[in-house]
Amino acid sequence: MDGRIRLGMVVRHVELMRRGDECIGGGYYEVDYASNRLLLSGISTDFGIPRWHLVDAIALPKAYRGMSVVYRYDDPHEEDVAVTADFPITYY
């Protein structure tokens, strides 16, 4: 596992993984073009909520450059994760 988040059009999170990778959670994403944000939410039915303490960096397609990335928990008592503020972002 290289500690990066991968984003893609898949049915199951395991489809984003390379040989030797370990999934550290997952959920859904949507692009809010009006507010220029990438919104992450939910959980993976196979891997649970993202385990942010295991994330080293975020890798996103160049099309998302300049967008704010936020993860919202389903529990209103949990604070949102300001992904772009909390992790280094690389673009490919």
mmCIF file of C-alpha atoms in Angstrom:
data_model
loop_
_atom_site.group_PDB
_atom_site.id
_atom_site.type_symbol
_atom_site.label_atom_id
_atom_site.label_comp_id
_atom_site.label_asym_id
_atom_site.label_seq_id
_atom_site.Cartn_x
_atom_site.Cartn_y
_atom_site.Cartn_z
ATOM 1 C CA MET A 1 0.000 0.000 0.000
ATOM 2 C CA ASP A 2 1.365 3.417 -0.891
ATOM 3 C CA GLY A 3 -0.905 5.573 1.313
ATOM 4 C CA ARG A 4 -2.590 7.401 -1.585
ATOM 5 C CA ILE A 5 -6.281 7.745 -2.356
ATOM 6 C CA ARG A 6 -7.330 6.680 -5.833
ATOM 7 C CA LEU A 7 -10.454 7.973 -7.543
ATOM 8 C CA GLY A 8 -12.256 6.367 -10.464
ATOM 9 C CA MET A 9 -15.422 5.095 -12.061
ATOM 10 C CA VAL A 10 -15.771 1.653 -10.505
ATOM 11 C CA VAL A 11 -18.448 -0.619 -9.107
ATOM 12 C CA ARG A 12 -16.321 -1.882 -6.197
ATOM 13 C CA HIS A 13 -13.404 -0.242 -4.406
ATOM 14 C CA VAL A 14 -11.222 -3.276 -5.009
ATOM 15 C CA GLU A 15 -11.176 -2.306 -8.720
ATOM 16 C CA LEU A 16 -9.015 0.724 -7.822
ATOM 17 C CA MET A 17 -6.362 -1.416 -6.170
ATOM 18 C CA ARG A 18 -3.092 -2.656 -7.580
ATOM 19 C CA ARG A 19 -1.390 -5.900 -6.607
ATOM 20 C CA GLY A 20 -0.212 -5.626 -3.009
ATOM 21 C CA ASP A 21 -2.544 -2.720 -2.145
ATOM 22 C CA GLU A 22 -4.755 -2.723 0.937
ATOM 23 C CA CYS A 23 -7.993 -0.742 0.857
ATOM 24 C CA ILE A 24 -8.229 1.621 3.823
ATOM 25 C CA GLY A 25 -11.924 2.430 3.428
ATOM 26 C CA GLY A 26 -14.081 4.134 0.903
ATOM 27 C CA GLY A 27 -17.417 5.627 0.014
ATOM 28 C CA TYR A 28 -18.921 7.840 -2.641
ATOM 29 C CA TYR A 29 -17.946 11.018 -4.403
ATOM 30 C CA GLU A 30 -19.692 13.746 -6.340
ATOM 31 C CA VAL A 31 -18.453 16.886 -8.006
ATOM 32 C CA ASP A 32 -20.146 20.134 -6.981
ATOM 33 C CA TYR A 33 -19.156 22.423 -9.843
ATOM 34 C CA ALA A 34 -21.083 25.407 -8.413
ATOM 35 C CA SER A 35 -18.902 25.481 -5.281
ATOM 36 C CA ASN A 36 -15.825 23.981 -7.004
ATOM 37 C CA ARG A 37 -15.685 21.074 -4.545
ATOM 38 C CA LEU A 38 -15.186 17.343 -4.703
ATOM 39 C CA LEU A 39 -17.468 15.916 -2.010
ATOM 40 C CA LEU A 40 -16.612 12.535 -0.479
ATOM 41 C CA SER A 41 -19.065 10.684 1.770
ATOM 42 C CA GLY A 42 -20.380 7.339 2.931
ATOM 43 C CA ILE A 43 -18.641 4.041 3.531
ATOM 44 C CA SER A 44 -17.495 1.038 1.540
ATOM 45 C CA THR A 45 -19.650 -2.007 2.232
ATOM 46 C CA ASP A 46 -16.480 -4.117 2.034
ATOM 47 C CA PHE A 47 -13.893 -1.846 3.701
ATOM 48 C CA GLY A 48 -15.792 0.620 5.949
ATOM 49 C CA ILE A 49 -15.161 4.345 6.384
ATOM 50 C CA PRO A 50 -11.876 5.859 5.217
ATOM 51 C CA ARG A 51 -9.124 5.408 7.803
ATOM 52 C CA TRP A 52 -7.619 8.855 7.390
ATOM 53 C CA HIS A 53 -4.763 8.145 9.791
ATOM 54 C CA LEU A 54 -3.327 5.762 7.155
ATOM 55 C CA VAL A 55 -3.402 8.298 4.293
ATOM 56 C CA ASP A 56 -0.093 9.933 3.340
ATOM 57 C CA ALA A 57 -1.147 11.844 0.208
ATOM 58 C CA ILE A 58 -4.017 12.221 -2.241
ATOM 59 C CA ALA A 59 -3.578 11.611 -5.991
ATOM 60 C CA LEU A 60 -6.256 13.147 -8.220
ATOM 61 C CA PRO A 61 -6.731 13.536 -11.962
ATOM 62 C CA LYS A 62 -5.621 16.951 -13.286
ATOM 63 C CA ALA A 63 -9.271 17.817 -13.996
ATOM 64 C CA TYR A 64 -9.787 18.275 -10.235
ATOM 65 C CA ARG A 65 -6.914 20.748 -9.800
ATOM 66 C CA GLY A 66 -8.032 23.766 -7.783
ATOM 67 C CA MET A 67 -11.074 22.050 -6.279
ATOM 68 C CA SER A 68 -11.585 21.816 -2.557
ATOM 69 C CA VAL A 69 -11.961 18.200 -1.409
ATOM 70 C CA VAL A 70 -14.113 17.464 1.651
ATOM 71 C CA TYR A 71 -15.182 14.186 3.288
ATOM 72 C CA ARG A 72 -18.512 14.271 5.134
ATOM 73 C CA TYR A 73 -19.380 11.592 7.672
ATOM 74 C CA ASP A 74 -22.959 10.292 7.824
ATOM 75 C CA ASP A 75 -22.899 11.027 11.563
ATOM 76 C CA PRO A 76 -23.708 14.739 12.112
ATOM 77 C CA HIS A 77 -21.581 14.687 15.298
ATOM 78 C CA GLU A 78 -18.431 13.908 13.308
ATOM 79 C CA GLU A 79 -16.475 16.850 11.923
ATOM 80 C CA ASP A 80 -15.893 17.013 8.150
ATOM 81 C CA VAL A 81 -12.391 16.164 6.921
ATOM 82 C CA ALA A 82 -10.908 19.059 4.927
ATOM 83 C CA VAL A 83 -8.902 16.733 2.696
ATOM 84 C CA THR A 84 -7.150 19.402 0.605
ATOM 85 C CA ALA A 85 -6.066 21.219 3.770
ATOM 86 C CA ASP A 86 -5.013 18.092 5.672
ATOM 87 C CA PHE A 87 -3.085 16.109 3.028
ATOM 88 C CA PRO A 88 -0.577 16.798 0.253
ATOM 89 C CA ILE A 89 -2.280 16.581 -3.157
ATOM 90 C CA THR A 90 -0.627 15.390 -6.362
ATOM 91 C CA TYR A 91 -2.229 15.455 -9.799
ATOM 92 C CA TYR A 92 -1.755 13.032 -12.675
#
